[in-house]
PDB file of C-alpha atoms in Angstrom:
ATOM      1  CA  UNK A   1     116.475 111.031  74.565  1.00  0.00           C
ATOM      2  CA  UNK A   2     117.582 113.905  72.167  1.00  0.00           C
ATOM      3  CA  UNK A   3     117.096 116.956  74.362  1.00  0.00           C
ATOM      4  CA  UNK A   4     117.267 119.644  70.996  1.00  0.00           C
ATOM      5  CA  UNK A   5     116.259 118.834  67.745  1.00  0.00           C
ATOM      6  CA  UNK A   6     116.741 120.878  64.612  1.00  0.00           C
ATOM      7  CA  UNK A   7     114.918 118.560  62.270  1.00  0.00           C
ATOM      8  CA  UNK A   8     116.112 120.502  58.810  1.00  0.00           C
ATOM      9  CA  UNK A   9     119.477 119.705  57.767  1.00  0.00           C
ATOM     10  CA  UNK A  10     119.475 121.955  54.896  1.00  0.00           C
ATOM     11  CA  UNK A  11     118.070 125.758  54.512  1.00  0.00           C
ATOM     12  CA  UNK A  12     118.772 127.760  51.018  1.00  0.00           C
ATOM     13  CA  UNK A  13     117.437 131.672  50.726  1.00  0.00           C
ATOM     14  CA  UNK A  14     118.370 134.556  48.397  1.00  0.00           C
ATOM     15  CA  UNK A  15     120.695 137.385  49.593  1.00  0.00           C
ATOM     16  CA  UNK A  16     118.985 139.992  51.644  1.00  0.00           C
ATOM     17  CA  UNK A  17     115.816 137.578  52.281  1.00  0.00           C
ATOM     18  CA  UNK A  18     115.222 136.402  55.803  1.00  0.00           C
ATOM     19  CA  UNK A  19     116.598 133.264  56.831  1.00  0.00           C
ATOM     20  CA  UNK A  20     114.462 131.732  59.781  1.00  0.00           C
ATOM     21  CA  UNK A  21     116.186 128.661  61.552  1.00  0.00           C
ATOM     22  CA  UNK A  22     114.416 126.291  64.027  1.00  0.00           C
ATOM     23  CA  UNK A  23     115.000 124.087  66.862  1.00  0.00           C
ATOM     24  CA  UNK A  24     113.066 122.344  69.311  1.00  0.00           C
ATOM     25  CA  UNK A  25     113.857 121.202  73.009  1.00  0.00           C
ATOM     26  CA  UNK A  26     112.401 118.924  75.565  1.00  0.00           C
ATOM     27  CA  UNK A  27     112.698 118.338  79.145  1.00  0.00           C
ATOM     28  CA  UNK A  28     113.283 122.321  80.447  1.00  0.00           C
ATOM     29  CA  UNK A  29     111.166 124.466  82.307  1.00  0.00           C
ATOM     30  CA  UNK A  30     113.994 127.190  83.221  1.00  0.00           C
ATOM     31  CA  UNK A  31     116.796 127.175  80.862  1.00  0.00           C
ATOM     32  CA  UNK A  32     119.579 128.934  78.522  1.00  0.00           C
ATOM     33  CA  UNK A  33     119.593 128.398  74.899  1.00  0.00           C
ATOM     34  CA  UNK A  34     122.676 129.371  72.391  1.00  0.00           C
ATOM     35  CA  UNK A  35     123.231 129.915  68.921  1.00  0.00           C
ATOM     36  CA  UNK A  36     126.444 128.965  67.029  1.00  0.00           C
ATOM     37  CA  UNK A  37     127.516 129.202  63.426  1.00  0.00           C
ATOM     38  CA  UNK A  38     129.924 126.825  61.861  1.00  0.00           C
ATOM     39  CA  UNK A  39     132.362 126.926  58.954  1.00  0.00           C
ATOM     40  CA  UNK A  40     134.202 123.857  57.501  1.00  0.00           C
ATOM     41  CA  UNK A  41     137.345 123.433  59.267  1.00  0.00           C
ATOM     42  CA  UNK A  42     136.868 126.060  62.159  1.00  0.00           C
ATOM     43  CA  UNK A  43     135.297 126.007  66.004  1.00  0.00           C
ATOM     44  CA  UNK A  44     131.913 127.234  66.186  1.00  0.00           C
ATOM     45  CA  UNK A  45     131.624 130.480  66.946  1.00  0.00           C
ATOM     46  CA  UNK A  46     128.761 131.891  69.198  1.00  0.00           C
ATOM     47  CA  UNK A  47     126.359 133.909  67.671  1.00  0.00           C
ATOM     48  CA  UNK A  48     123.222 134.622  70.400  1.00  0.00           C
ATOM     49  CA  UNK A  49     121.587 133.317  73.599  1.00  0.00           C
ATOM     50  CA  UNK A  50     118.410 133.720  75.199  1.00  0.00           C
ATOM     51  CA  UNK A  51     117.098 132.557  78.478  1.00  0.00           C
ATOM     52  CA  UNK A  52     114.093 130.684  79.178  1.00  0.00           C
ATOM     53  CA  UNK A  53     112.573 134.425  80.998  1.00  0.00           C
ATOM     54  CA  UNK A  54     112.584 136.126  77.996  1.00  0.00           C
ATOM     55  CA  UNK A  55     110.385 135.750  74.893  1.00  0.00           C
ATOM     56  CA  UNK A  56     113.346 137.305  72.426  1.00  0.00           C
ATOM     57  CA  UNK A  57     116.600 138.620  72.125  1.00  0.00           C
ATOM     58  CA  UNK A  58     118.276 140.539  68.972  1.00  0.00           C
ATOM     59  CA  UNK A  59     122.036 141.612  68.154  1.00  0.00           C
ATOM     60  CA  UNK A  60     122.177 143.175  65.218  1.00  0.00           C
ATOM     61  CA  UNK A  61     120.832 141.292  61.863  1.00  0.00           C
ATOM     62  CA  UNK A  62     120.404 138.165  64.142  1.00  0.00           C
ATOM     63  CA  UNK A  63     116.873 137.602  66.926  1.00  0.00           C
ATOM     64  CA  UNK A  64     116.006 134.726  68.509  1.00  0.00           C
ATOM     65  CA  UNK A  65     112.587 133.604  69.475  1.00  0.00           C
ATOM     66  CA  UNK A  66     111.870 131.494  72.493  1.00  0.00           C
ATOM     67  CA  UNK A  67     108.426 129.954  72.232  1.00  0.00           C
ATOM     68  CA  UNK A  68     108.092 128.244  75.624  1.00  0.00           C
ATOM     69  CA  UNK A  69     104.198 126.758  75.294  1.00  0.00           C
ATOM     70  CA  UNK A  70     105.506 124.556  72.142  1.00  0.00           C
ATOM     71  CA  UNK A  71     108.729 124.720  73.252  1.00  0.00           C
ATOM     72  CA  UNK A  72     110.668 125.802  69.851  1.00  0.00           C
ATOM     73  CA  UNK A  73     112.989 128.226  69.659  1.00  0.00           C
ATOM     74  CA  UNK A  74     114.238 130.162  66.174  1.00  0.00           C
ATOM     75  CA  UNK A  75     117.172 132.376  64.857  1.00  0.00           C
ATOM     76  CA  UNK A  76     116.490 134.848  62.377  1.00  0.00           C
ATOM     77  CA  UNK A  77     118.592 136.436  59.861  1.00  0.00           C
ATOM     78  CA  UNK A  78     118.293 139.610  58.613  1.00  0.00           C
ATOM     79  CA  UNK A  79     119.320 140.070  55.814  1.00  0.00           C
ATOM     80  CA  UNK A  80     121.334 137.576  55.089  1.00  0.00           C
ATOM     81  CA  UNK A  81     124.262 137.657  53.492  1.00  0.00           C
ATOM     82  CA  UNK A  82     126.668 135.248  51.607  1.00  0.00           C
ATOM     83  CA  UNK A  83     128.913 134.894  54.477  1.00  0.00           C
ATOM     84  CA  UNK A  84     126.088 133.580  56.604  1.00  0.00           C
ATOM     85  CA  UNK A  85     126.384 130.169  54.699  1.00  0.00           C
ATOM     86  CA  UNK A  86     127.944 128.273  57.328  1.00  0.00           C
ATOM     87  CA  UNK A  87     126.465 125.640  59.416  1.00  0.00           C
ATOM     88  CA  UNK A  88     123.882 126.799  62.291  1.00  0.00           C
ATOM     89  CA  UNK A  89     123.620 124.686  66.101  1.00  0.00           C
ATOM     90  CA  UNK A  90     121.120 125.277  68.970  1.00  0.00           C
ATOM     91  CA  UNK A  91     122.253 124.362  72.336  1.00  0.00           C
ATOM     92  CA  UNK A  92     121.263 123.954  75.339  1.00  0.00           C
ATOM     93  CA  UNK A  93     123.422 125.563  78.324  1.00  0.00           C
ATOM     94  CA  UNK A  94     126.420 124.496  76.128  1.00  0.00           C
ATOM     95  CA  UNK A  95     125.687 120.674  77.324  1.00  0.00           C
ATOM     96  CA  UNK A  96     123.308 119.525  74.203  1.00  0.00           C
ATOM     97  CA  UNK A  97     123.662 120.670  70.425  1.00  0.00           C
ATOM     98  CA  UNK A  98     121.367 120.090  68.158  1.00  0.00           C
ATOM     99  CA  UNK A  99     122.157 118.179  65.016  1.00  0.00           C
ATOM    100  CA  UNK A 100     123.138 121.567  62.767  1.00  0.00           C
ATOM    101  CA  UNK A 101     121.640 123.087  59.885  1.00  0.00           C
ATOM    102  CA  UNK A 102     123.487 124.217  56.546  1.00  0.00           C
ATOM    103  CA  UNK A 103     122.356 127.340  55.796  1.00  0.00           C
ATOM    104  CA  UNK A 104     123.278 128.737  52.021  1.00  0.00           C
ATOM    105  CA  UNK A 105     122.668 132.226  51.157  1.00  0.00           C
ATOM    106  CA  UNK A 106     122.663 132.673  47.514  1.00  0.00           C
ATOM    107  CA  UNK A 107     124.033 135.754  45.854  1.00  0.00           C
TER     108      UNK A 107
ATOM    109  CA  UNK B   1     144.895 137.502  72.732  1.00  0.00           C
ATOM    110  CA  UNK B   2     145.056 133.724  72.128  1.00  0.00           C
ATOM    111  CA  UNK B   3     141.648 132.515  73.338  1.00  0.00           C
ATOM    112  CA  UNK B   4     140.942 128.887  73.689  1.00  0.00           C
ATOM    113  CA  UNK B   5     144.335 126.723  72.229  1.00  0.00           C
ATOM    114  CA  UNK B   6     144.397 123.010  71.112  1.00  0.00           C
ATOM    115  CA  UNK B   7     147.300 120.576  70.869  1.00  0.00           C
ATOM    116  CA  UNK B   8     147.576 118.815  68.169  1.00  0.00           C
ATOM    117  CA  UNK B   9     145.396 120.108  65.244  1.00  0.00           C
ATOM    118  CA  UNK B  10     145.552 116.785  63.750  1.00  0.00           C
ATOM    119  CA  UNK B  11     146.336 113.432  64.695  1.00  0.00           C
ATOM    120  CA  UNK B  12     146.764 109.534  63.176  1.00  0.00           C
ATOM    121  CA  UNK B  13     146.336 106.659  66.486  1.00  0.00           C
ATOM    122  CA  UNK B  14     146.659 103.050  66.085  1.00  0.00           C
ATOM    123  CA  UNK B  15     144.249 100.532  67.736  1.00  0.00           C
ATOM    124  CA  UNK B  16     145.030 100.931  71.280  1.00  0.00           C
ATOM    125  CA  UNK B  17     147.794 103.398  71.733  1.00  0.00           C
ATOM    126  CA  UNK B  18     147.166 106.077  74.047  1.00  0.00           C
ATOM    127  CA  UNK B  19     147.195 109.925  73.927  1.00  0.00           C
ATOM    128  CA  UNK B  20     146.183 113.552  75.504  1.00  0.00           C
ATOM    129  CA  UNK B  21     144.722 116.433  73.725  1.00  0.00           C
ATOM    130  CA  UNK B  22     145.556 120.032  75.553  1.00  0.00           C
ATOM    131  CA  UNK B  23     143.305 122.772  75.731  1.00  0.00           C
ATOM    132  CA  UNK B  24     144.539 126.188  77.100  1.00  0.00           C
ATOM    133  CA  UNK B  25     142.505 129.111  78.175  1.00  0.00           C
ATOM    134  CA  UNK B  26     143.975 132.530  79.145  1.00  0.00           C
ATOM    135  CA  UNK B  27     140.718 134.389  79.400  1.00  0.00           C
ATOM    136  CA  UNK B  28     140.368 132.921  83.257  1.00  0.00           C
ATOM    137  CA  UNK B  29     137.205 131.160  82.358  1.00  0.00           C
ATOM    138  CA  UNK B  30     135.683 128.966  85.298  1.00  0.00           C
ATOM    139  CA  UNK B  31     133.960 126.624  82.978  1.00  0.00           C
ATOM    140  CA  UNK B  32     135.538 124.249  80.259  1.00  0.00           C
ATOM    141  CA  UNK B  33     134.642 121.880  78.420  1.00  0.00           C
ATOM    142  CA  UNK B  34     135.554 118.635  75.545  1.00  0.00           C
ATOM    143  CA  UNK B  35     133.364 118.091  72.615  1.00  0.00           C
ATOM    144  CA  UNK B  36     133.420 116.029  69.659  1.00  0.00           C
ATOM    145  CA  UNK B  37     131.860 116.309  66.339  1.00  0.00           C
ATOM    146  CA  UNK B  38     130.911 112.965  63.813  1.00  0.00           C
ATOM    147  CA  UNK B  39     130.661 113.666  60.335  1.00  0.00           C
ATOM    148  CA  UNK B  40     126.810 115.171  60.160  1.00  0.00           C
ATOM    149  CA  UNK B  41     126.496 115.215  63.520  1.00  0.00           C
ATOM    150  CA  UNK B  42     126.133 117.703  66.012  1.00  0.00           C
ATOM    151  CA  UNK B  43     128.882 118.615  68.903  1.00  0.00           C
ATOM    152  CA  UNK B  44     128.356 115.638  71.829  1.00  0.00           C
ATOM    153  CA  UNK B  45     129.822 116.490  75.681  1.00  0.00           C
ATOM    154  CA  UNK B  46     132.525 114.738  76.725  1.00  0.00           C
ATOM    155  CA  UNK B  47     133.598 116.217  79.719  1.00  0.00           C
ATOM    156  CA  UNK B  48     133.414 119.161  81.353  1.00  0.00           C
ATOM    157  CA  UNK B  49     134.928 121.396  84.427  1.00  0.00           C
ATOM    158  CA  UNK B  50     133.231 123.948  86.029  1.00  0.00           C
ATOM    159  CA  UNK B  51     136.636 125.095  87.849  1.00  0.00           C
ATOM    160  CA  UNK B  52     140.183 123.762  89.444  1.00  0.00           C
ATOM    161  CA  UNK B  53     139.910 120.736  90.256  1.00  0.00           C
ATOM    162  CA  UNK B  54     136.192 119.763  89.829  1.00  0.00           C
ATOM    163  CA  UNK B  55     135.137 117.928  86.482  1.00  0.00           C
ATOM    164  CA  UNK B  56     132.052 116.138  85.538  1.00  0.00           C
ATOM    165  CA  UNK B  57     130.998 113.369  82.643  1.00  0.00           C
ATOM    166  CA  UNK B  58     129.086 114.726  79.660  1.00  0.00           C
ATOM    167  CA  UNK B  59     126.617 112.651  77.329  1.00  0.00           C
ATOM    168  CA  UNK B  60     129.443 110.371  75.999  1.00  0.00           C
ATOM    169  CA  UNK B  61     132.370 110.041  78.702  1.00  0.00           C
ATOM    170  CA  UNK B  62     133.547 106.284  77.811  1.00  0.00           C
ATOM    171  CA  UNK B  63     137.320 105.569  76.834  1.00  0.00           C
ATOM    172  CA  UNK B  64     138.332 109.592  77.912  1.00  0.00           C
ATOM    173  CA  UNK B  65     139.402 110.725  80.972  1.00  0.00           C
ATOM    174  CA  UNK B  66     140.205 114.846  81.798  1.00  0.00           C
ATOM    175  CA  UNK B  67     141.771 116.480  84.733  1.00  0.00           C
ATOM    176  CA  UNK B  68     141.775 120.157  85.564  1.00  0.00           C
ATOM    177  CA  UNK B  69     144.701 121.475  87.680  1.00  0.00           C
ATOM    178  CA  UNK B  70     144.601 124.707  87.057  1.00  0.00           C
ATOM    179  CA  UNK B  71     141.931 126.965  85.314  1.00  0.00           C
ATOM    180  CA  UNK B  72     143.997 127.599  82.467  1.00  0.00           C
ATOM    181  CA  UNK B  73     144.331 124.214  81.633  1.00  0.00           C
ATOM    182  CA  UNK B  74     141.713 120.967  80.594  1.00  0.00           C
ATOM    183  CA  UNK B  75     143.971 118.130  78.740  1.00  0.00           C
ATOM    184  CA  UNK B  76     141.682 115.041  77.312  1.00  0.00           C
ATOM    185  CA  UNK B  77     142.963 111.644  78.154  1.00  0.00           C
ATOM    186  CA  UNK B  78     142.257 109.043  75.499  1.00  0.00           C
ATOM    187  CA  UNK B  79     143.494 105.379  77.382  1.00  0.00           C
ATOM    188  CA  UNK B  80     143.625 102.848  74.708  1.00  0.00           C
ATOM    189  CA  UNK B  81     142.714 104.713  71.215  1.00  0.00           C
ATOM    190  CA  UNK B  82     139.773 102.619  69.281  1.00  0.00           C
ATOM    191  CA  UNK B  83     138.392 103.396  65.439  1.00  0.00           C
ATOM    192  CA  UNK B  84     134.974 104.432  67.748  1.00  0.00           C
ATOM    193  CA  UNK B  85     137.161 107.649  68.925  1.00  0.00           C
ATOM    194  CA  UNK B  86     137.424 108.594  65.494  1.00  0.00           C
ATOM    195  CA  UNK B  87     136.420 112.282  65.265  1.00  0.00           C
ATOM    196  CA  UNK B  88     136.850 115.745  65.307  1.00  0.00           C
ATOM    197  CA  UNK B  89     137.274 116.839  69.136  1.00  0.00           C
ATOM    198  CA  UNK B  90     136.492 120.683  70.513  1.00  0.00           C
ATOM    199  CA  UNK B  91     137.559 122.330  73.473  1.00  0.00           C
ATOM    200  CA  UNK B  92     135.559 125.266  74.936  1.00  0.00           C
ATOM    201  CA  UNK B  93     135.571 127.826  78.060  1.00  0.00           C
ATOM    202  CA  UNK B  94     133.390 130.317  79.436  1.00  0.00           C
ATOM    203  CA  UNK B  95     132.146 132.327  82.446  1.00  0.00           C
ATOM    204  CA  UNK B  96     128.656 131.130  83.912  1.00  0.00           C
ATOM    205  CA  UNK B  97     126.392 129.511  81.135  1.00  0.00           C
ATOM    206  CA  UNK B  98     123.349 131.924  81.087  1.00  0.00           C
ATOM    207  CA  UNK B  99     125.195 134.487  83.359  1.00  0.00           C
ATOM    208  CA  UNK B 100     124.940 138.178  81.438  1.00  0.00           C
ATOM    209  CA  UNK B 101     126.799 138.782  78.979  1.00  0.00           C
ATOM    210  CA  UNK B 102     128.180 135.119  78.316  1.00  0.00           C
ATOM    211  CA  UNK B 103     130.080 134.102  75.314  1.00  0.00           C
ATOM    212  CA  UNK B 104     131.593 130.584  75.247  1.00  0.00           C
ATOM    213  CA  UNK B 105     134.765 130.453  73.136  1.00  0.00           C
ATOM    214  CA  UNK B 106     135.680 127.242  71.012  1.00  0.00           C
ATOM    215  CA  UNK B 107     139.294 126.294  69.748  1.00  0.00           C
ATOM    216  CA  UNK B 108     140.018 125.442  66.235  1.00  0.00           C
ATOM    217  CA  UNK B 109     139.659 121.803  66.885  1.00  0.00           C
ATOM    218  CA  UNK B 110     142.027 118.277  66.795  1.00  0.00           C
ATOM    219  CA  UNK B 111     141.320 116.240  64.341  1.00  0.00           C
ATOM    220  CA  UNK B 112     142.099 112.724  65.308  1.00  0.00           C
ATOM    221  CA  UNK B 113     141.740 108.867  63.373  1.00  0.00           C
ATOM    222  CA  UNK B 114     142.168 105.954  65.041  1.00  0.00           C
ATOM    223  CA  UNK B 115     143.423 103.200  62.685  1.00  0.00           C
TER     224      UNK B 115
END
């Protein structure tokens, strides 16, 4: 039973556009949800969290949204920038990742 | 300010040979944990410790073992190495998931084959 789901593998937007990420979740009624970006060859790095009280959180160019009734939860980048291309995992109190999506930003 | 370290960055096994991945915190993190990453896949829980001495099976546990004797350290005990363990393995720490002001650090990662 796959807990978090992020069901596109692939997202490509133009510089300084908005890049909107999604995940879903199952199974939680209280619970902590992360953000991490990914280069090739590195750790992932975190990037954002929000808890299952809260509706949103920002820092900076990058907000998540917790939607609790359909139980989906989104990063948003804005704007993004070339160095954003890197791939993107939701995650669950740091015990289930989502699958990743490759986010491009093109110049 | 070293972070989270991992021993060795990469790493060739035969069929049934044995080894241990180290991971080494200094930021006194209570929580640590082993990850590993398939090719298109996302990060999958090994193991993880939520201080000294206590340590508890993630989503895929089989074939690794982990102790934690001290909070700095959280070595990964693969007993008899098979082509299945073929992957790229992360180690992590943090303070309380969900606690304020959170951030859970990653190391570089070990790349390990099993031939």
């Amino acid at each position: 039973d796959q807990q978090v789901k992020q069901n596109s593998p692939s997202l490509s937007v133009q510089e300084g556009r908005i890049s909107i990420l999604n995940c879903d979740y199952t199974n939680s009624m209280f619970d902590y949800f992360l953000w991490y970006k990914k280069y090739p060859a590195e750790g992932p790095t975190f990037l954002i969290s929000i808890s299952s009280i809260k509706d949103k959180n920002e820092d900076g160019r990058f907000t998540v949204f917790l939607n609790k009734s359909a139980k989906h939860l989104s990063l948003h980048i804005v704007p993004s920038q070339p160095g954003d291309s890197a791939v993107y995992f939701c995650d669950k109190r740091q015990l289930t990742f989502g699958s990743g999506t490759q986010l491009t930003v093109l110049p | 300010n070293a972070g989270v370290t991992q021993t060795p960055k990469f790493r060739i096994l035969k069929i049934g040979q044995s080894m241990t991945l180290q991971c080494t915190q200094d930021m006194n993190h209570n929580y640590m944990y082993w990850y590993r990453q398939d090719p298109g896949m996302g990060l999958k829980l090994i193991y993880y410790s939520v201080g000294a001495g206590i340590t508890d099976k993630g989503e895929v546990p089989n074939g690794y073992n982990v102790s934690r004797s001290t909070t700095e350290d959280f070595p990964l005990r693969l007993e008899l190495a098979a082509p299945s363990q073929t992957s790229v393995y992360f180690c992590a720490s943090s303070f309380i998931p969900g606690a304020r002001g959170n951030t859970i650090y990653f190391g570089e990662g070990s790349w390990l084959t099993v031939v």
